PDB file of C-alpha atoms in Angstrom:
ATOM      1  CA  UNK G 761       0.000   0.000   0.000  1.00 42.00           C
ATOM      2  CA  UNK G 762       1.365   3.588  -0.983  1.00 40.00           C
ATOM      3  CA  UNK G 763       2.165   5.712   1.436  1.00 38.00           C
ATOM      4  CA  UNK G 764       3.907   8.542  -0.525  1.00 44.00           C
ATOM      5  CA  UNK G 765       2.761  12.024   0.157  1.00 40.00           C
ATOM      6  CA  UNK G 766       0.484  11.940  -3.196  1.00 42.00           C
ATOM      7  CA  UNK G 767      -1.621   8.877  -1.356  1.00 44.00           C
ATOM      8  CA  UNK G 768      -2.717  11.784   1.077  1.00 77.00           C
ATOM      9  CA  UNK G 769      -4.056  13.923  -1.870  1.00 96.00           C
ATOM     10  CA  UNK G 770      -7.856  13.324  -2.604  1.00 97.00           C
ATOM     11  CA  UNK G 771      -9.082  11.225  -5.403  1.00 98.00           C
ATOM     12  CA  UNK G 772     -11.912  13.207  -7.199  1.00 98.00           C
ATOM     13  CA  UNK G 773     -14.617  11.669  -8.430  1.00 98.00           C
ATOM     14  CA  UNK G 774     -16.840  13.430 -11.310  1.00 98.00           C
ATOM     15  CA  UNK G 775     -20.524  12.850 -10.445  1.00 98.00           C
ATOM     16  CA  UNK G 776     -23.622  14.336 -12.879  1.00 98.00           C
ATOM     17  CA  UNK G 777     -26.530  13.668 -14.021  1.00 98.00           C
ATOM     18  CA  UNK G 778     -27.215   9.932 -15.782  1.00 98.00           C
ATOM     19  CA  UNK G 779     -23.486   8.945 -14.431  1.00 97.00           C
ATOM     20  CA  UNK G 780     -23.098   4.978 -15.048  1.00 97.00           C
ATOM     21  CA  UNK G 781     -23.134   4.533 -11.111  1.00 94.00           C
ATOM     22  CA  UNK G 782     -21.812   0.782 -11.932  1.00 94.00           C
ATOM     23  CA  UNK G 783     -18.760   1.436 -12.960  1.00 98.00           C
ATOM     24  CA  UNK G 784     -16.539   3.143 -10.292  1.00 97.00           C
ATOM     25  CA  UNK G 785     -17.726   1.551  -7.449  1.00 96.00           C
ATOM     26  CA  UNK G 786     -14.810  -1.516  -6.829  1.00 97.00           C
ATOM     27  CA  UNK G 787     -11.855   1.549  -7.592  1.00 98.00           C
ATOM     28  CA  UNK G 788     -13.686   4.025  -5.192  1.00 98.00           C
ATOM     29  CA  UNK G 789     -14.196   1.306  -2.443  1.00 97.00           C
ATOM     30  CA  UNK G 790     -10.527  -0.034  -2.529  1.00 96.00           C
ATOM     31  CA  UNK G 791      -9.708   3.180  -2.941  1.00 96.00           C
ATOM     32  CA  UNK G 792     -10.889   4.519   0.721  1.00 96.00           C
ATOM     33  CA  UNK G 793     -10.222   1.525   1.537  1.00 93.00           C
ATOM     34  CA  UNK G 794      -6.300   2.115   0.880  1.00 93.00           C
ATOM     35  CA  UNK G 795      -6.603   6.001   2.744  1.00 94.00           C
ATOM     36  CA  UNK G 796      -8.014   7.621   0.247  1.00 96.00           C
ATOM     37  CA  UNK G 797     -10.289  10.625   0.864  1.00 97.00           C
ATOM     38  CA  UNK G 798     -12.540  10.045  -2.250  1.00 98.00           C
ATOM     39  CA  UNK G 799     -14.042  13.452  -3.348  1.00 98.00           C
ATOM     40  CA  UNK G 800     -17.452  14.110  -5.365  1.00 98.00           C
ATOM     41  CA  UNK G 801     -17.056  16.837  -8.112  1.00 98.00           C
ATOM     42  CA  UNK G 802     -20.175  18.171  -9.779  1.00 98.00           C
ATOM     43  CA  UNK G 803     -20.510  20.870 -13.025  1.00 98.00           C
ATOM     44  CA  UNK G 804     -21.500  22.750  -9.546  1.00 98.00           C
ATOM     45  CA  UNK G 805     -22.810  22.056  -5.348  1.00 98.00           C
ATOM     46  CA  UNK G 806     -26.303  21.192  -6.458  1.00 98.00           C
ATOM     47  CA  UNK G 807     -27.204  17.365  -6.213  1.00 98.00           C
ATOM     48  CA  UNK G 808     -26.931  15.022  -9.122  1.00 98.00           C
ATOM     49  CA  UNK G 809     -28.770  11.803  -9.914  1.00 98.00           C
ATOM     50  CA  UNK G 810     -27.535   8.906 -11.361  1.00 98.00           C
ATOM     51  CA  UNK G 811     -28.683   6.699 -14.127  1.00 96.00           C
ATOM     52  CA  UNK G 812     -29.769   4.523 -11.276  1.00 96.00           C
ATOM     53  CA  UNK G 813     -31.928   6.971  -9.687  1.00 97.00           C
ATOM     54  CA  UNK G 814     -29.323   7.755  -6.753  1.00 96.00           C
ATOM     55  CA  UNK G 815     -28.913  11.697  -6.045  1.00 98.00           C
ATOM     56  CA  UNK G 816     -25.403  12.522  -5.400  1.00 98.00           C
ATOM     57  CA  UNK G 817     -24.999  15.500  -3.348  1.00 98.00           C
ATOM     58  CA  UNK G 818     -21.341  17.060  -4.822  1.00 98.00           C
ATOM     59  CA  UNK G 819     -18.601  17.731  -2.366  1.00 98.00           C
ATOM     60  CA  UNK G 820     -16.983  20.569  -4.973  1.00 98.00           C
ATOM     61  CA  UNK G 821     -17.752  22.270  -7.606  1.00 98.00           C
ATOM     62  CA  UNK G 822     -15.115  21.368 -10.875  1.00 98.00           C
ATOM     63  CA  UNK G 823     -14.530  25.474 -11.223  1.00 98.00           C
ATOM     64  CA  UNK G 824     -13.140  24.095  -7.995  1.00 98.00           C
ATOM     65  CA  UNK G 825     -10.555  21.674  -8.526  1.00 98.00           C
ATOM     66  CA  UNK G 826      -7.123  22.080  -9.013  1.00 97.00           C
ATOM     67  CA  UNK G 827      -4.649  19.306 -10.400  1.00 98.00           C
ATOM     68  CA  UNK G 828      -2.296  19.918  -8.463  1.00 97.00           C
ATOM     69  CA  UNK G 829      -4.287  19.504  -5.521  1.00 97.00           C
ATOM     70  CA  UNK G 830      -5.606  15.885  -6.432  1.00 97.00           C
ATOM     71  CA  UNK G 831      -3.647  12.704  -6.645  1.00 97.00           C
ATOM     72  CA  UNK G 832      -6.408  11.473  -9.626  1.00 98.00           C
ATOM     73  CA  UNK G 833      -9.546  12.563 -11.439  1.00 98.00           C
ATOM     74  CA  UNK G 834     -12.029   9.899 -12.286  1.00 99.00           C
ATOM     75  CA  UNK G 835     -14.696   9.781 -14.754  1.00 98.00           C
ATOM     76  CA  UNK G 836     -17.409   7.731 -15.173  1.00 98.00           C
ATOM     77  CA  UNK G 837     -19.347   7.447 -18.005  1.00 98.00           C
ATOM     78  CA  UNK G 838     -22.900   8.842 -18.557  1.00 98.00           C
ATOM     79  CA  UNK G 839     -25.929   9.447 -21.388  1.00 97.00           C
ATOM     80  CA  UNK G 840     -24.871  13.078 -21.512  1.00 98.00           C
ATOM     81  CA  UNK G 841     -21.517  12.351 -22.989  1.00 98.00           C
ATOM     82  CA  UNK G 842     -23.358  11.283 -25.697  1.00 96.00           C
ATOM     83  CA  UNK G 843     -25.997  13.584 -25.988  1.00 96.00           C
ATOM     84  CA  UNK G 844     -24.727  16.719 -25.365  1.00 96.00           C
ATOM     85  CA  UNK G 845     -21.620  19.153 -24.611  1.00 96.00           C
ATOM     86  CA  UNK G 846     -22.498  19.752 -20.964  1.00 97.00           C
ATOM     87  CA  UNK G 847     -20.109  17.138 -19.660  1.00 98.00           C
ATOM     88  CA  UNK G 848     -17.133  19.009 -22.029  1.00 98.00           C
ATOM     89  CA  UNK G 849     -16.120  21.308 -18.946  1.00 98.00           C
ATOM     90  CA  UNK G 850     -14.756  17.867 -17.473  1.00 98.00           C
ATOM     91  CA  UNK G 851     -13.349  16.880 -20.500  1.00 98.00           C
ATOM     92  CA  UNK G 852     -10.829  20.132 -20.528  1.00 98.00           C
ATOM     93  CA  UNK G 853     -10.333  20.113 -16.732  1.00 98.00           C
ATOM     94  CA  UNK G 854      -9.230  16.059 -17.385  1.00 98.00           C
ATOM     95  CA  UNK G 855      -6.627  17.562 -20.192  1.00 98.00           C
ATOM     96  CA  UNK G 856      -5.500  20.243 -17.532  1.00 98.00           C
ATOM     97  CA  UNK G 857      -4.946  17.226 -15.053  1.00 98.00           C
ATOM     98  CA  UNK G 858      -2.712  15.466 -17.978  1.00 98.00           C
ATOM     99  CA  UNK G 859      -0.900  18.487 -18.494  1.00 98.00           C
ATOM    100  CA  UNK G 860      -0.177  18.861 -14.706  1.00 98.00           C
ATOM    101  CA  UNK G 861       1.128  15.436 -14.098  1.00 97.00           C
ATOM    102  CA  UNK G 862      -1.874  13.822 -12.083  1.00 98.00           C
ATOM    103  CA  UNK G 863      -3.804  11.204 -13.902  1.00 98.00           C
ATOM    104  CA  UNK G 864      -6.824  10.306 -14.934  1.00 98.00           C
ATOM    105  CA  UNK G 865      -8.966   7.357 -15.254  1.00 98.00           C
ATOM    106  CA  UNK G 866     -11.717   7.373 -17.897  1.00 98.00           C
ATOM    107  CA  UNK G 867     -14.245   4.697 -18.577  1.00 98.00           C
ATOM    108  CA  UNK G 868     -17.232   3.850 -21.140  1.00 98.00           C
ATOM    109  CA  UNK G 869     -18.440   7.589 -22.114  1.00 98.00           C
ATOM    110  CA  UNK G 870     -16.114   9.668 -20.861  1.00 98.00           C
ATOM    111  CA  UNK G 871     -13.659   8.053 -23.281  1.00 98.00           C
ATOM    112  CA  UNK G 872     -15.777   9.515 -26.023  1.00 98.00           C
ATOM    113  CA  UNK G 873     -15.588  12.822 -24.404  1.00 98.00           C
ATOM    114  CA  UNK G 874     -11.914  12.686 -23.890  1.00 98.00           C
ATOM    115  CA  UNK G 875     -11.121  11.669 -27.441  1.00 98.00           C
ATOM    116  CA  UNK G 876     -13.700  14.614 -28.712  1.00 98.00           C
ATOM    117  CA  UNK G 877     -11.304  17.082 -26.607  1.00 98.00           C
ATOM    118  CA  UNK G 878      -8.038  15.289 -28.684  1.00 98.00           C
ATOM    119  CA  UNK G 879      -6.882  13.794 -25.374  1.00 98.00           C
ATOM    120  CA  UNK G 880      -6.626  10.007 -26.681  1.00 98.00           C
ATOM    121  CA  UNK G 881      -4.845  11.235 -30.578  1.00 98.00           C
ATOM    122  CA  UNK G 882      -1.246  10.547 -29.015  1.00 97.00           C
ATOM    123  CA  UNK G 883      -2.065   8.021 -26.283  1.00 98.00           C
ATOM    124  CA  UNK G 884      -2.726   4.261 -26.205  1.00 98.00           C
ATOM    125  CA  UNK G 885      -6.713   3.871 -25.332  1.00 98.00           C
ATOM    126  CA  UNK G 886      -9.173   1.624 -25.244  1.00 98.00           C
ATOM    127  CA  UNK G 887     -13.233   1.452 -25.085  1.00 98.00           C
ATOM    128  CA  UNK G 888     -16.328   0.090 -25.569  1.00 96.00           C
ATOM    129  CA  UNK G 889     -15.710  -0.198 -29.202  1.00 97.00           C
ATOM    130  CA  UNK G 890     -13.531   1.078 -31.460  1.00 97.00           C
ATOM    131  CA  UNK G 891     -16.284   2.558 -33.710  1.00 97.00           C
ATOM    132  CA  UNK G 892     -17.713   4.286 -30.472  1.00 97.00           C
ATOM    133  CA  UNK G 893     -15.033   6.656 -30.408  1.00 98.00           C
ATOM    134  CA  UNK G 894     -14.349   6.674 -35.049  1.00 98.00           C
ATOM    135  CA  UNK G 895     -17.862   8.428 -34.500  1.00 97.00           C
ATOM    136  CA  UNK G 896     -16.407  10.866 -32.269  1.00 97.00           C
ATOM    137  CA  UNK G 897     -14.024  12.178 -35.141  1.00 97.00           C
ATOM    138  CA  UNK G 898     -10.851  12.059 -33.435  1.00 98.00           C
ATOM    139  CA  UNK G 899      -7.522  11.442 -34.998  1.00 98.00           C
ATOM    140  CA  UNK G 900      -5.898   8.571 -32.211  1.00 97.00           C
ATOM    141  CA  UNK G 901      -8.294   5.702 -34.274  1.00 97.00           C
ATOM    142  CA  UNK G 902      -4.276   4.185 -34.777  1.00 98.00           C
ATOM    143  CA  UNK G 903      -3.792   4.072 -30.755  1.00 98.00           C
ATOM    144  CA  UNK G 904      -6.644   1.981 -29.960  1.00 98.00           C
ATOM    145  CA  UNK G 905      -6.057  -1.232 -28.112  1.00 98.00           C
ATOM    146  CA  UNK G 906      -8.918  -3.718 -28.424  1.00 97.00           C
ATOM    147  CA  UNK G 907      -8.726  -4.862 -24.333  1.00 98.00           C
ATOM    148  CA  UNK G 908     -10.690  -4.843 -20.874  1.00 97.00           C
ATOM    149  CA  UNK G 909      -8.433  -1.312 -19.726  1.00 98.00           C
ATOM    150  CA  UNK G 910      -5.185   0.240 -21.008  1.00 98.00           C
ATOM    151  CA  UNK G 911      -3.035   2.680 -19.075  1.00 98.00           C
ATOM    152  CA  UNK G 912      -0.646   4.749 -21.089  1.00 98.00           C
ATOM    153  CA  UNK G 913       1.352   6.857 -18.625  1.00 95.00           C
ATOM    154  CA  UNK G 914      -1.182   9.321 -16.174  1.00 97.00           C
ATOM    155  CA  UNK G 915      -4.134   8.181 -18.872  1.00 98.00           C
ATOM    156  CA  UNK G 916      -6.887   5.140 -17.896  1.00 98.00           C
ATOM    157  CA  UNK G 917      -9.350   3.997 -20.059  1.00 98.00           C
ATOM    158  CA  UNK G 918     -11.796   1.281 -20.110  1.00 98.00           C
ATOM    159  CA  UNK G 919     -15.032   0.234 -21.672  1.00 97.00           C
ATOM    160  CA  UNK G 920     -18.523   0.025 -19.536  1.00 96.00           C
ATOM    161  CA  UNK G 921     -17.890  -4.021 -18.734  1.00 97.00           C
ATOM    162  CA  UNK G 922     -14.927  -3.737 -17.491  1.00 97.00           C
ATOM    163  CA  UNK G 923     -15.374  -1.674 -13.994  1.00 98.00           C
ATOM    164  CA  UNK G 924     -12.950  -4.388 -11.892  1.00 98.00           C
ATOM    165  CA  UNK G 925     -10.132  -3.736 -14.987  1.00 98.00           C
ATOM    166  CA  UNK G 926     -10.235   0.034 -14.889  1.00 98.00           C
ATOM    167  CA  UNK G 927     -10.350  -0.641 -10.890  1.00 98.00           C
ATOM    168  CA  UNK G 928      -7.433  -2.745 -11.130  1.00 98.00           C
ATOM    169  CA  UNK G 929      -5.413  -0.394 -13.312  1.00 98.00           C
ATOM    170  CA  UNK G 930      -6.445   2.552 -11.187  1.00 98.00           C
ATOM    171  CA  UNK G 931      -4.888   0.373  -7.866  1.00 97.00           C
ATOM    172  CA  UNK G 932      -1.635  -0.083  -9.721  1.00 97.00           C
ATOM    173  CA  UNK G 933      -1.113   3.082 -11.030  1.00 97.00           C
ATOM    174  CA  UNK G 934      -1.358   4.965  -7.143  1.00 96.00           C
ATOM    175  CA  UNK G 935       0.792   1.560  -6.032  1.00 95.00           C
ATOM    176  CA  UNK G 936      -2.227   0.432  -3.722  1.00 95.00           C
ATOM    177  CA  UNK G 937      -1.496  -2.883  -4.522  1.00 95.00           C
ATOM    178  CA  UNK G 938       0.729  -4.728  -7.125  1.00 93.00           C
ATOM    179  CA  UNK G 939       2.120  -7.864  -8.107  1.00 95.00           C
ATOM    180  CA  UNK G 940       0.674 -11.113  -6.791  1.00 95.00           C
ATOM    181  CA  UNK G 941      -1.303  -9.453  -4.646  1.00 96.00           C
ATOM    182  CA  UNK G 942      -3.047  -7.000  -7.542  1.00 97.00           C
ATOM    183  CA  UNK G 943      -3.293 -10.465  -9.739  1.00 96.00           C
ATOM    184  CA  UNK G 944      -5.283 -12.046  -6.611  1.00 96.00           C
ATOM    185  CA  UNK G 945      -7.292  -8.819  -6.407  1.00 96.00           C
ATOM    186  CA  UNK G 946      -8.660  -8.681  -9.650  1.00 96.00           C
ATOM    187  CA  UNK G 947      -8.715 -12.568  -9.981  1.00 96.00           C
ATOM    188  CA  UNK G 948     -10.862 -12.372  -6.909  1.00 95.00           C
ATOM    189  CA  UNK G 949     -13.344  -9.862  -7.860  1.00 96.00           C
ATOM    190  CA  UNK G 950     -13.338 -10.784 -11.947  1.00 96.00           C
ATOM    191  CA  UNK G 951     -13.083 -14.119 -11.859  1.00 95.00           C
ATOM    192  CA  UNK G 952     -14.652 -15.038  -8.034  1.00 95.00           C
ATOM    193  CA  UNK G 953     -11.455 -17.377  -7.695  1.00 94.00           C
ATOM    194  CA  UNK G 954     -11.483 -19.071  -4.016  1.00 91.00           C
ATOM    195  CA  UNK G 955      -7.772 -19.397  -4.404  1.00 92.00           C
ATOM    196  CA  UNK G 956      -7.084 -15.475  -4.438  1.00 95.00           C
ATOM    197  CA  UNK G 957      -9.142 -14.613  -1.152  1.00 90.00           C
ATOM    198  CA  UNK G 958      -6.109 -16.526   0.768  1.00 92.00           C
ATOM    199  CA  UNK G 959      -3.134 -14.052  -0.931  1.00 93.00           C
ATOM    200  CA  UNK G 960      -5.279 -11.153  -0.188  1.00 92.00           C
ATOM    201  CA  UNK G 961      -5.947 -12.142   3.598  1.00 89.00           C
ATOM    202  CA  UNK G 962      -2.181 -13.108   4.085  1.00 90.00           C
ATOM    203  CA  UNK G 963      -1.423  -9.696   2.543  1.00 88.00           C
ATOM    204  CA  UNK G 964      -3.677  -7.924   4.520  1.00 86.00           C
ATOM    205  CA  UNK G 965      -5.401  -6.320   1.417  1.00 86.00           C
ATOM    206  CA  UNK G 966      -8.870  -7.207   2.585  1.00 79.00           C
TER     207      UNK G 966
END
């Protein structure tokens, strides 16, 4: 488990309006889990709701947030990447996060916002599909990996099945866990393998 002074910067999580609630729950979890303060961030204070009907109320606003103040910025996906430019403000404050040196985990939708903001032309990237984000317009088409998450550098992406991938990647990249003890992880909460609960215990990562 990290215990390097960016482990005592918040994680932020972006919450609005039809957010996939699925898909950041096992990184979040582990996450606090690990010592992680775990931070809402709305497009402002006012409460959110989920695609599954839960209202989120935000602990920031993203005029808010600050890179350097965060050790990563998560986004889930949602309908409104999709459907509108509301969810771009997140989108630019996820490039500002790149530029600053404190990464960023992006999965189903907010890949497709990402690559629309030209954050995925120069950086390996995967998705839900690769003609999801050829519809987008971008120009990285030639960086897409066809896999369950990819990290390339501070960048995570992942497609909407694969929340215990991005999870896993996310726990690597801040050095929560790693090794046999990551494999067991993800083999435990992917694959419901018996076997991996006993590394985990005699790791203490439970």
């Amino acid at each position: 488990m990290s215990t390097t002074a960016t482990s005592r910067k918040p994680v932020y999580l972006a919450v609005y309006d039809t957010l996939a609630d699925w898909e950041t729950g096992h990184a979040t979890a582990h996450l606090a889990r690990a010592g992680y303060e775990i931070r809402t961030v709305g497009p402002s204070t006012r409460p959110v709701t989920s695609i599954g009907g839960l209202r989120i109320q935000p602990d920031t606003a993203l005029a808010d947030v600050r890179a350097e103040d965060g050790a990563l910025l998560i986004l889930p996906g949602a309908d409104l990447w999709d459907i509108s430019d509301d969810l771009a403000p997140f989108a630019r404050t996820a490039g500002e996060f790149l530029a600053a040196g404190t990464p960023v985990a992006a999965i189903c939708g907010a890949t497709a916002g990402l690559a629309r903001a030209g954050l995925l032309d120069d950086r390996a990237h995967t998705s839900a599909v690769s003609f999801y984000l050829a519809a987008t317009g971008y120009a990285g088409g030639d960086r897409y990996v066809d896999t369950d998450a990819v990290t390339d550098g501070g960048l995570i992406t992942a497609g909407p099945t694969e929340p215990v991938a991005f999870a896993r990647e996310i726990l690597r990249l801040l050095g929560v866990y790693d090794g046999e003890v990551l494999d067991a992880w993800y083999r435990l909460f992917h694959d419901s393998d018996a076997e991996a609960y006993a590394v985990l215990d005699k790791a203490g990562a439970l």
